[in-house]
CSV table of C-alpha atoms in Angstrom, one decimal:
chain,number,residue,atom,x,y,z
F,1466,MET,CA,-44.3,-11.5,23.8
F,1467,ASP,CA,-46.0,-8.3,24.0
F,1468,ALA,CA,-44.0,-5.0,23.3
F,1469,SER,CA,-44.9,-3.3,26.3
F,1470,THR,CA,-43.9,-6.2,28.9
F,1471,SER,CA,-40.6,-7.1,26.4
F,1472,ARG,CA,-37.1,-7.1,28.9
F,1473,GLU,CA,-35.2,-7.0,25.7
F,1474,PRO,CA,-32.5,-4.0,25.8
F,1475,ASP,CA,-33.7,-1.1,23.8
F,1476,MET,CA,-30.8,-0.2,21.8
F,1477,SER,CA,-32.0,3.7,21.7
F,1478,GLN,CA,-31.7,4.1,25.4
F,1479,LEU,CA,-28.6,3.9,27.1
F,1480,LEU,CA,-28.0,4.3,30.9
F,1481,VAL,CA,-24.5,4.9,32.3
F,1482,THR,CA,-24.6,4.3,36.2
F,1483,ARG,CA,-22.0,4.9,39.2
F,1484,ALA,CA,-20.3,7.5,37.0
F,1485,ARG,CA,-18.1,10.3,38.2
F,1486,VAL,CA,-19.1,12.9,36.0
F,1487,PHE,CA,-17.1,16.0,34.5
F,1488,ASP,CA,-19.2,18.0,32.9
F,1489,GLY,CA,-16.8,19.9,30.8
F,1490,SER,CA,-16.6,23.1,32.9
F,1491,ASN,CA,-16.9,22.3,36.8
F,1492,ALA,CA,-13.4,21.2,38.1
F,1493,ASP,CA,-15.6,19.5,41.3
F,1494,CYS,CA,-17.0,16.2,39.8
F,1495,ALA,CA,-20.3,14.6,40.8
F,1496,GLU,CA,-20.0,11.3,42.0
F,1497,GLY,CA,-22.2,8.4,41.7
F,1498,MET,CA,-24.2,9.7,39.1
F,1499,ASN,CA,-26.3,7.9,36.4
F,1500,VAL,CA,-27.1,9.3,32.7
F,1501,LEU,CA,-30.0,8.3,30.5
F,1502,VAL,CA,-29.3,8.6,26.6
F,1503,ALA,CA,-32.1,8.4,24.1
F,1504,ASP,CA,-32.9,9.3,20.9
F,1505,GLY,CA,-29.2,10.5,20.3
F,1506,LEU,CA,-29.5,13.2,23.2
F,1507,ILE,CA,-29.0,13.3,27.1
F,1508,GLN,CA,-32.2,12.7,28.7
F,1509,GLN,CA,-31.3,13.0,32.1
F,1510,VAL,CA,-28.5,13.2,34.7
F,1511,SER,CA,-29.1,12.5,38.2
F,1512,ALA,CA,-27.4,11.1,41.5
F,1513,GLN,CA,-30.5,9.2,42.2
F,1514,PRO,CA,-31.6,6.1,40.3
F,1515,ILE,CA,-32.7,6.8,36.7
F,1516,ALA,CA,-35.7,4.0,35.7
F,1517,ALA,CA,-35.2,2.5,32.3
F,1518,PRO,CA,-36.0,-1.0,32.3
F,1519,ASN,CA,-35.4,-1.7,28.8
F,1520,ALA,CA,-31.9,0.4,28.2
F,1521,ARG,CA,-28.4,-0.8,28.0
F,1522,VAL,CA,-26.8,-0.7,30.9
F,1523,ILE,CA,-22.9,0.6,31.3
F,1524,ASP,CA,-21.8,0.5,34.9
F,1525,ALA,CA,-19.1,2.9,35.1
F,1526,GLY,CA,-18.0,1.7,38.4
F,1527,GLY,CA,-16.5,5.0,39.7
F,1528,ARG,CA,-15.0,5.8,36.2
F,1529,THR,CA,-15.0,9.6,34.8
F,1530,LEU,CA,-17.8,9.8,32.4
F,1531,MET,CA,-17.3,13.2,30.4
F,1532,PRO,CA,-18.1,14.7,26.9
F,1533,GLY,CA,-16.5,13.8,24.0
F,1534,LEU,CA,-13.2,15.7,23.1
F,1535,ILE,CA,-13.5,18.2,20.0
F,1536,ASP,CA,-10.7,18.7,17.3
F,1537,CYS,CA,-11.2,22.2,16.2
F,1538,HIS,CA,-8.5,22.2,13.5
F,1539,VAL,CA,-8.1,19.1,11.1
F,1540,HIS,CA,-7.9,18.7,7.5
F,1541,ALA,CA,-9.4,15.3,6.7
F,1542,PHE,CA,-8.2,15.4,3.2
F,1543,ALA,CA,-4.9,16.2,3.6
F,1544,SER,CA,-3.1,13.1,3.0
F,1545,ASP,CA,0.4,14.3,2.6
F,1546,VAL,CA,2.5,16.8,4.4
F,1547,SER,CA,3.0,18.2,0.6
F,1548,MET,CA,0.0,19.9,-0.9
F,1549,GLN,CA,1.4,19.2,-4.3
F,1550,LYS,CA,1.3,15.4,-3.8
F,1551,VAL,CA,-2.4,15.9,-2.3
F,1552,GLU,CA,-3.6,17.0,-5.4
F,1553,ALA,CA,-1.5,14.8,-7.5
F,1554,LEU,CA,-2.8,11.6,-5.8
F,1555,GLY,CA,-6.4,12.5,-6.8
F,1556,GLU,CA,-9.5,12.6,-4.9
F,1557,PRO,CA,-9.8,8.5,-4.3
F,1558,TYR,CA,-6.8,8.7,-2.4
F,1559,ARG,CA,-7.7,11.8,-0.4
F,1560,THR,CA,-10.9,9.9,0.5
F,1561,ALA,CA,-9.5,7.0,1.6
F,1562,HIS,CA,-7.0,8.9,4.1
F,1563,ALA,CA,-10.1,11.3,5.6
F,1564,VAL,CA,-11.9,7.9,6.3
F,1565,ARG,CA,-8.7,6.4,8.0
F,1566,MET,CA,-8.0,9.5,9.8
F,1567,LEU,CA,-11.7,10.3,11.3
F,1568,GLN,CA,-11.9,6.5,12.3
F,1569,HIS,CA,-8.5,7.0,14.3
F,1570,ALA,CA,-10.1,10.3,16.0
F,1571,LEU,CA,-12.9,8.9,17.0
F,1572,HIS,CA,-11.1,6.1,18.3
F,1573,CYS,CA,-9.1,8.5,20.5
F,1574,GLY,CA,-12.2,10.2,21.7
F,1575,PHE,CA,-12.4,12.8,19.2
F,1576,THR,CA,-16.6,12.7,18.9
F,1577,THR,CA,-16.3,15.9,16.9
F,1578,VAL,CA,-13.8,17.3,14.5
F,1579,ARG,CA,-14.1,20.8,12.9
F,1580,ASP,CA,-12.6,20.3,9.3
F,1581,ILE,CA,-10.9,23.9,8.8
F,1582,GLY,CA,-9.7,23.8,5.4
F,1583,GLY,CA,-10.9,21.4,2.3
F,1584,GLY,CA,-13.9,19.5,4.2
F,1585,ASN,CA,-17.1,19.6,2.2
F,1586,TYR,CA,-20.5,18.4,2.1
F,1587,SER,CA,-20.0,14.8,0.5
F,1588,LEU,CA,-17.6,13.9,3.4
F,1589,TYR,CA,-20.4,15.1,5.7
F,1590,ARG,CA,-22.9,13.0,4.2
F,1591,ALA,CA,-21.1,9.9,3.8
F,1592,LEU,CA,-20.8,10.5,7.9
F,1593,ALA,CA,-24.2,11.3,8.6
F,1594,ASP,CA,-25.2,8.3,6.3
F,1595,LYS,CA,-23.2,6.2,8.4
F,1596,LEU,CA,-21.2,5.0,5.2
F,1597,PHE,CA,-18.3,4.7,8.0
F,1598,VAL,CA,-18.1,5.2,11.5
F,1599,GLY,CA,-16.3,8.7,12.2
F,1600,PRO,CA,-16.6,11.6,14.7
F,1601,ARG,CA,-19.4,14.3,14.0
F,1602,TYR,CA,-18.3,16.4,11.2
F,1603,PHE,CA,-18.1,20.3,10.5
F,1604,TYR,CA,-16.4,22.0,7.6
F,1605,SER,CA,-15.6,25.2,6.4
F,1606,GLY,CA,-15.3,24.3,2.9
F,1607,ARG,CA,-12.2,25.8,1.1
F,1608,ILE,CA,-9.9,28.2,2.7
F,1609,LEU,CA,-10.5,31.5,1.0
F,1610,SER,CA,-6.8,33.0,0.1
F,1611,MET,CA,-5.5,35.9,-1.9
F,1612,THR,CA,-3.3,35.4,-4.7
F,1613,GLY,CA,0.1,34.6,-3.6
F,1614,GLY,CA,-1.3,33.9,-0.1
F,1615,HIS,CA,-0.7,30.9,2.3
F,1616,GLY,CA,-3.7,29.3,0.1
F,1617,ASP,CA,-1.8,29.8,-3.1
F,1618,MET,CA,0.5,26.4,-3.5
F,1619,ARG,CA,1.8,27.1,-7.0
F,1620,GLN,CA,5.5,27.2,-6.8
F,1621,ILE,CA,7.7,30.6,-7.7
F,1622,GLU,CA,8.0,29.2,-11.5
F,1623,GLU,CA,4.5,28.6,-12.1
F,1624,ARG,CA,2.7,30.9,-14.6
F,1625,PRO,CA,0.5,33.7,-13.3
F,1626,ARG,CA,-3.4,33.3,-13.1
F,1627,TYR,CA,-4.9,36.8,-14.4
F,1628,GLU,CA,-8.3,35.0,-14.6
F,1629,SER,CA,-11.5,35.4,-12.7
F,1630,ALA,CA,-11.6,33.1,-9.6
F,1631,CYS,CA,-14.8,31.1,-10.8
F,1632,GLY,CA,-15.1,27.6,-10.9
F,1633,CYS,CA,-15.2,27.3,-14.9
F,1634,SER,CA,-12.0,28.6,-15.4
F,1635,GLY,CA,-10.1,25.7,-13.2
F,1636,MET,CA,-7.8,28.4,-12.0
F,1637,GLY,CA,-7.3,29.4,-8.3
F,1638,PHE,CA,-8.3,26.2,-6.8
F,1639,ASN,CA,-7.2,22.9,-5.1
F,1640,SER,CA,-8.5,20.6,-2.5
F,1641,ILE,CA,-7.9,22.8,0.4
F,1642,GLY,CA,-8.6,26.2,-0.7
F,1643,VAL,CA,-9.7,28.9,-3.7
F,1644,LEU,CA,-7.9,32.3,-4.3
F,1645,ALA,CA,-10.2,35.0,-4.4
F,1646,ASP,CA,-8.9,39.2,-4.8
F,1647,GLY,CA,-11.0,42.0,-4.3
F,1648,VAL,CA,-14.2,42.2,-2.3
F,1649,ASP,CA,-16.3,40.9,-5.3
F,1650,GLU,CA,-14.3,37.6,-5.8
F,1651,CYS,CA,-14.1,37.2,-1.8
F,1652,LEU,CA,-18.2,37.6,-1.9
F,1653,LYS,CA,-18.5,35.0,-4.8
F,1654,ALA,CA,-16.5,32.8,-3.2
F,1655,VAL,CA,-17.6,32.9,0.2
F,1656,ARG,CA,-21.3,32.4,-0.4
F,1657,GLU,CA,-20.4,29.5,-2.9
F,1658,GLU,CA,-19.2,27.7,0.4
F,1659,LEU,CA,-21.9,28.5,2.2
F,1660,ARG,CA,-24.4,27.2,-0.4
F,1661,GLN,CA,-22.4,24.2,-0.4
F,1662,GLY,CA,-23.3,23.9,3.6
F,1663,ALA,CA,-20.1,25.0,5.0
F,1664,HIS,CA,-20.4,25.4,8.7
F,1665,CYS,CA,-18.2,28.4,8.8
F,1666,ILE,CA,-15.6,30.3,6.7
F,1667,LYS,CA,-11.8,30.5,6.8
F,1668,ILE,CA,-9.6,33.0,5.5
F,1669,MET,CA,-5.9,33.2,5.1
F,1670,GLY,CA,-4.6,35.9,7.4
F,1671,SER,CA,-1.0,35.8,7.1
F,1672,GLY,CA,1.7,33.8,5.7
F,1673,GLY,CA,1.9,30.4,6.5
F,1674,VAL,CA,4.5,27.4,6.7
F,1675,ALA,CA,3.0,24.9,4.1
F,1676,SER,CA,2.8,27.5,1.2
F,1677,PRO,CA,6.1,28.2,-0.8
F,1678,THR,CA,6.0,31.5,-1.9
F,1679,ASP,CA,4.7,33.7,1.2
F,1680,PRO,CA,6.7,34.9,4.1
F,1681,ILE,CA,5.4,33.9,7.7
F,1682,TRP,CA,5.4,37.6,8.8
F,1683,MET,CA,3.0,38.9,6.1
F,1684,ASN,CA,-0.4,40.2,6.6
F,1685,GLN,CA,-2.9,38.9,4.1
F,1686,TYR,CA,-6.4,40.3,2.8
F,1687,ARG,CA,-7.2,44.0,3.0
F,1688,GLU,CA,-9.6,45.4,5.6
F,1689,ASP,CA,-12.5,45.7,3.4
F,1690,GLU,CA,-12.2,42.4,1.9
F,1691,ILE,CA,-12.2,40.6,5.6
F,1692,ARG,CA,-14.9,42.7,6.7
F,1693,ALA,CA,-16.6,41.9,3.5
F,1694,ILE,CA,-16.3,38.3,4.1
F,1695,VAL,CA,-17.2,38.8,8.4
F,1696,GLY,CA,-20.4,40.4,7.0
F,1697,GLU,CA,-21.7,37.7,4.8
F,1698,CYS,CA,-21.1,35.0,7.4
F,1699,THR,CA,-23.2,37.1,9.9
F,1700,GLU,CA,-26.2,37.3,7.7
F,1701,ARG,CA,-25.8,33.6,7.4
F,1702,ARG,CA,-25.3,33.6,11.4
F,1703,THR,CA,-22.0,32.1,11.3
F,1704,TYR,CA,-18.5,33.0,11.7
F,1705,VAL,CA,-15.1,33.6,10.3
F,1706,SER,CA,-11.8,31.6,11.2
F,1707,ALA,CA,-8.4,33.3,10.3
F,1708,HIS,CA,-4.9,31.4,9.7
F,1709,CYS,CA,-2.7,33.9,11.5
F,1710,HIS,CA,1.0,33.7,12.7
F,1711,PRO,CA,2.4,37.0,13.7
F,1712,ALA,CA,0.7,39.4,16.1
F,1713,SER,CA,-0.2,41.9,13.6
F,1714,ALA,CA,-2.3,39.7,11.5
F,1715,VAL,CA,-4.0,38.6,14.7
F,1716,ARG,CA,-4.7,41.7,15.9
F,1717,ARG,CA,-6.2,43.1,12.5
F,1718,CYS,CA,-8.3,40.2,11.8
F,1719,VAL,CA,-9.9,40.2,15.4
F,1720,ASP,CA,-10.3,43.9,15.2
F,1721,PHE,CA,-12.1,43.4,11.6
F,1722,GLY,CA,-14.6,41.2,13.5
F,1723,VAL,CA,-12.8,37.5,12.8
F,1724,ARG,CA,-14.1,35.1,15.6
F,1725,CYS,CA,-11.2,32.8,15.8
F,1726,ILE,CA,-7.9,32.6,15.2
F,1727,GLU,CA,-6.1,29.5,14.0
F,1728,HIS,CA,-1.9,29.2,15.1
F,1729,ALA,CA,-1.3,32.3,16.4
F,1730,THR,CA,2.2,31.3,17.0
F,1731,LEU,CA,4.0,34.6,17.2
F,1732,ILE,CA,1.6,36.4,19.0
F,1733,ASP,CA,2.8,39.0,21.7
F,1734,ALA,CA,1.3,40.3,25.2
F,1735,GLU,CA,-0.5,43.2,24.1
F,1736,THR,CA,-2.0,41.3,21.3
F,1737,ALA,CA,-3.1,38.7,23.1
F,1738,ARG,CA,-5.1,41.3,25.6
F,1739,PHE,CA,-6.6,42.6,22.9
F,1740,VAL,CA,-7.9,39.1,21.8
F,1741,ALA,CA,-9.0,38.8,25.4
F,1742,GLU,CA,-11.0,42.3,25.7
F,1743,CYS,CA,-12.6,41.2,22.4
F,1744,GLY,CA,-14.0,38.0,23.3
F,1745,ALA,CA,-12.2,36.2,20.4
F,1746,PHE,CA,-11.0,32.6,20.5
F,1747,VAL,CA,-7.7,31.4,19.6
F,1748,VAL,CA,-7.0,27.5,18.3
F,1749,PRO,CA,-3.3,27.1,18.9
F,1750,THR,CA,-1.6,24.1,17.1
F,1751,MET,CA,1.6,22.8,18.5
F,1752,THR,CA,1.8,19.2,17.3
F,1753,ILE,CA,2.1,20.1,13.8
F,1754,LEU,CA,5.0,22.2,14.2
F,1755,GLU,CA,6.7,19.4,16.5
F,1756,GLN,CA,6.3,16.9,14.1
F,1757,LEU,CA,7.3,18.8,10.9
F,1758,VAL,CA,10.5,19.9,12.9
F,1759,GLU,CA,11.3,16.3,13.8
F,1760,THR,CA,10.3,14.4,10.9
F,1761,GLY,CA,9.6,17.2,8.0
F,1762,ARG,CA,12.5,16.5,6.2
F,1763,GLN,CA,12.4,12.7,6.0
F,1764,LEU,CA,8.5,13.3,4.9
F,1765,GLY,CA,9.7,15.2,2.2
F,1766,PHE,CA,8.7,18.8,3.3
F,1767,ALA,CA,9.8,21.6,0.9
F,1768,PRO,CA,13.1,23.1,2.4
F,1769,GLN,CA,11.5,26.5,2.1
F,1770,SER,CA,8.7,25.4,4.2
F,1771,GLN,CA,10.8,23.4,6.8
F,1772,ALA,CA,12.7,26.8,7.5
F,1773,LYS,CA,9.6,28.2,8.2
F,1774,ALA,CA,8.3,25.5,10.7
F,1775,ASP,CA,11.8,25.5,12.3
F,1776,PHE,CA,11.5,29.2,13.0
F,1777,ALA,CA,7.6,29.2,14.1
F,1778,TRP,CA,8.3,26.4,16.7
F,1779,GLN,CA,11.2,28.3,18.5
F,1780,SER,CA,8.5,30.5,20.0
F,1781,ALA,CA,5.2,28.1,20.2
F,1782,ILE,CA,5.5,27.2,23.4
F,1783,SER,CA,5.9,30.5,25.1
F,1784,GLY,CA,3.1,31.8,23.0
F,1785,LEU,CA,0.7,29.3,24.7
F,1786,ASP,CA,2.0,31.2,28.0
F,1787,ILE,CA,1.4,34.7,26.5
F,1788,LEU,CA,-2.2,33.5,25.6
F,1789,ARG,CA,-2.9,32.1,29.1
F,1790,ASN,CA,-1.4,34.8,31.1
F,1791,ALA,CA,-4.2,37.0,28.8
F,1792,GLY,CA,-7.0,35.0,29.4
F,1793,VAL,CA,-7.4,34.4,25.9
F,1794,LYS,CA,-10.3,31.5,25.5
F,1795,LEU,CA,-8.1,28.8,23.8
F,1796,CYS,CA,-9.2,25.7,21.8
F,1797,TYR,CA,-7.9,22.3,21.2
F,1798,GLY,CA,-6.7,21.8,17.6
F,1799,THR,CA,-3.8,19.7,15.7
F,1800,ASP,CA,-3.8,20.6,12.2
F,1801,LEU,CA,-2.0,17.3,11.1
F,1802,LEU,CA,-1.0,16.3,7.6
F,1803,GLY,CA,-0.7,13.0,6.1
F,1804,SER,CA,0.7,10.2,8.2
F,1805,LEU,CA,1.2,12.8,11.2
F,1806,TYR,CA,-2.7,12.3,12.1
F,1807,LEU,CA,-1.2,9.4,14.4
F,1808,HIS,CA,-0.1,11.9,16.8
F,1809,GLU,CA,-3.5,13.6,17.3
F,1810,CYS,CA,-3.5,13.3,21.0
F,1811,ARG,CA,0.4,14.8,21.6
F,1812,GLU,CA,-1.5,18.3,21.7
F,1813,PHE,CA,-2.2,17.5,25.3
F,1814,THR,CA,1.5,16.3,26.2
F,1815,LEU,CA,2.7,19.5,24.7
F,1816,ARG,CA,0.0,21.8,26.1
F,1817,ALA,CA,0.4,20.6,29.5
F,1818,GLN,CA,3.7,22.4,29.9
F,1819,VAL,CA,1.6,25.5,30.5
F,1820,PHE,CA,-1.8,24.5,31.2
F,1821,THR,CA,-3.4,22.4,34.1
F,1822,PRO,CA,-5.7,19.0,33.3
F,1823,VAL,CA,-8.8,21.0,34.1
F,1824,GLU,CA,-7.7,23.7,31.5
F,1825,LEU,CA,-6.9,21.1,28.9
F,1826,LEU,CA,-10.1,19.6,29.5
F,1827,ARG,CA,-12.4,22.7,29.0
F,1828,GLN,CA,-10.0,23.6,25.8
F,1829,ALA,CA,-11.3,20.2,24.2
F,1830,THR,CA,-14.8,20.5,25.3
F,1831,SER,CA,-17.1,23.2,26.8
F,1832,ILE,CA,-14.7,26.1,25.3
F,1833,ALA,CA,-14.5,24.5,21.8
F,1834,ALA,CA,-18.3,24.0,21.7
F,1835,ASP,CA,-18.7,27.8,22.5
F,1836,MET,CA,-16.3,29.1,19.8
F,1837,MET,CA,-18.5,26.5,17.4
F,1838,MET,CA,-21.4,28.0,18.3
F,1839,GLN,CA,-22.5,24.7,19.6
F,1840,ALA,CA,-22.9,25.4,23.8
F,1841,GLY,CA,-25.2,23.2,25.4
F,1842,ARG,CA,-25.4,21.0,22.1
F,1843,LEU,CA,-21.6,19.6,22.2
F,1844,GLY,CA,-18.7,19.9,24.6
F,1845,CYS,CA,-21.0,19.1,28.2
F,1846,VAL,CA,-22.7,16.4,30.3
F,1847,ALA,CA,-26.0,18.2,30.3
F,1848,GLU,CA,-29.6,17.6,29.6
F,1849,GLY,CA,-30.8,18.0,26.0
F,1850,ALA,CA,-27.1,18.3,24.7
F,1851,HIS,CA,-26.2,15.6,22.1
F,1852,ALA,CA,-24.9,12.4,23.5
F,1853,ASP,CA,-21.1,12.4,22.2
F,1854,LEU,CA,-19.6,10.5,25.5
F,1855,ILE,CA,-16.3,9.0,26.7
F,1856,VAL,CA,-15.5,7.1,30.0
F,1857,VAL,CA,-11.9,7.7,30.8
F,1858,ASP,CA,-10.4,4.3,33.3
F,1859,GLY,CA,-9.0,7.1,35.8
F,1860,ASP,CA,-9.3,10.4,36.5
F,1861,PRO,CA,-7.9,13.1,33.8
F,1862,LEU,CA,-8.3,16.0,35.9
F,1863,ALA,CA,-5.2,14.6,37.8
F,1864,ASP,CA,-3.5,13.1,35.0
F,1865,ILE,CA,-4.2,14.3,31.4
F,1866,ALA,CA,-1.8,11.9,29.9
F,1867,LEU,CA,-4.9,9.3,30.3
F,1868,LEU,CA,-6.4,11.0,27.1
F,1869,ALA,CA,-3.1,11.5,25.6
F,1870,ALA,CA,-2.8,7.4,25.1
F,1871,ASP,CA,-4.5,7.2,22.1
F,1872,GLY,CA,-7.5,6.0,23.4
F,1873,ALA,CA,-6.2,2.9,25.3
F,1874,ARG,CA,-7.5,4.7,28.6
F,1875,LEU,CA,-11.0,5.1,27.3
F,1876,SER,CA,-13.3,2.5,28.3
F,1877,VAL,CA,-16.6,3.6,26.3
F,1878,ILE,CA,-17.1,5.8,23.5
F,1879,VAL,CA,-20.4,7.0,22.8
F,1880,ARG,CA,-21.4,9.0,19.4
F,1881,GLY,CA,-24.6,10.5,18.9
F,1882,GLY,CA,-26.3,7.8,21.5
F,1883,GLU,CA,-24.4,4.7,19.6
F,1884,VAL,CA,-22.1,3.0,21.5
F,1885,VAL,CA,-18.7,2.9,19.5
F,1886,LYS,CA,-16.5,1.1,22.0
F,1887,ASP,CA,-17.6,-0.6,25.5
F,1888,VAL,CA,-14.8,-2.8,27.4
F,1889,LEU,CA,-17.0,-2.5,30.4
F,1890,THR,CA,-20.0,-4.7,29.6
F,1891,ARG,CA,-19.3,-8.2,29.4
């Protein structure tokens, strides 16, 4: 048969019909919409019938079609809650964990993830070459940390590091982070991560939970170091994210040019207003704290880190309320370690104590895409955007629990125009 007259489905084309569309921003969903996908992109969104005789057709039957979800804070190689175990088990183990974790994320509807500590070009390329099926993958490379900061995972009794932070020394590196002190070391480290394809750079701007020797309230990195890192990223047309728990760390990092704050667990109202005025973003991470408080001891989380997790959890939910009242732009993120990756969807349930469903949907789609400098390409249902889509069996704007069901209420998942899941077509 001549190709021009063939009626075999063109698998590069997909037509979703009779969909109720949430576009990533507008709370008023359009009914009875048709969406044509080709070459991995959304080609047409119309209330009128679309002529695509050879396309694969999925009848949404009035279900909600929306952008694929975005998790802005994952650590694909963090195969255990103990960073010492992560390093000891080696790269093959970490990679196997990453594959399992990313496949789970996609099954839950997360068509994009941002690996904000430890991700690398090798994993990015494996996904791009379709060695396994997973989400669209952005990564920041290794996190930059000062000596004794949140990225320094050495125990207090371990020997000091006085060597320069260079790759040949073997000192100051782990699978998640790199130690860099002073402007010159920071510049070398950030340039090295960008050379290896990092989509952004992350720094440790305060103390943290998992690190063994730094107090959680401690501000980290000097102003000149942070500004130097921000300057390098600006020249590369990308941005800096900063791990920060206390309000003081959040304020100074935003003041020094950081675009996105991770956690902000101990933020106060004045600082939240400052963040909003500056137009910076925040990625809260509730699920990891809840899970560490509930199961950290059984999982072998270090006692000094467990105490910090317990402390941070006390103000985590109230911090969300402070951020909401200030009008801060918030993104969805989970920060889950080891076997806790199975709780990726629980973040919706925890945040629902403070936010409406439409606010949560925006956090996981359009606002997340904007933070990642991907507005118009991700997190939306619009012509020209990547065809990363999910069809929800029900109305997530009325019931956010539909997205907290680990993918059970997703009828269709499309990633880059390829159908990953379809229970509607018989």
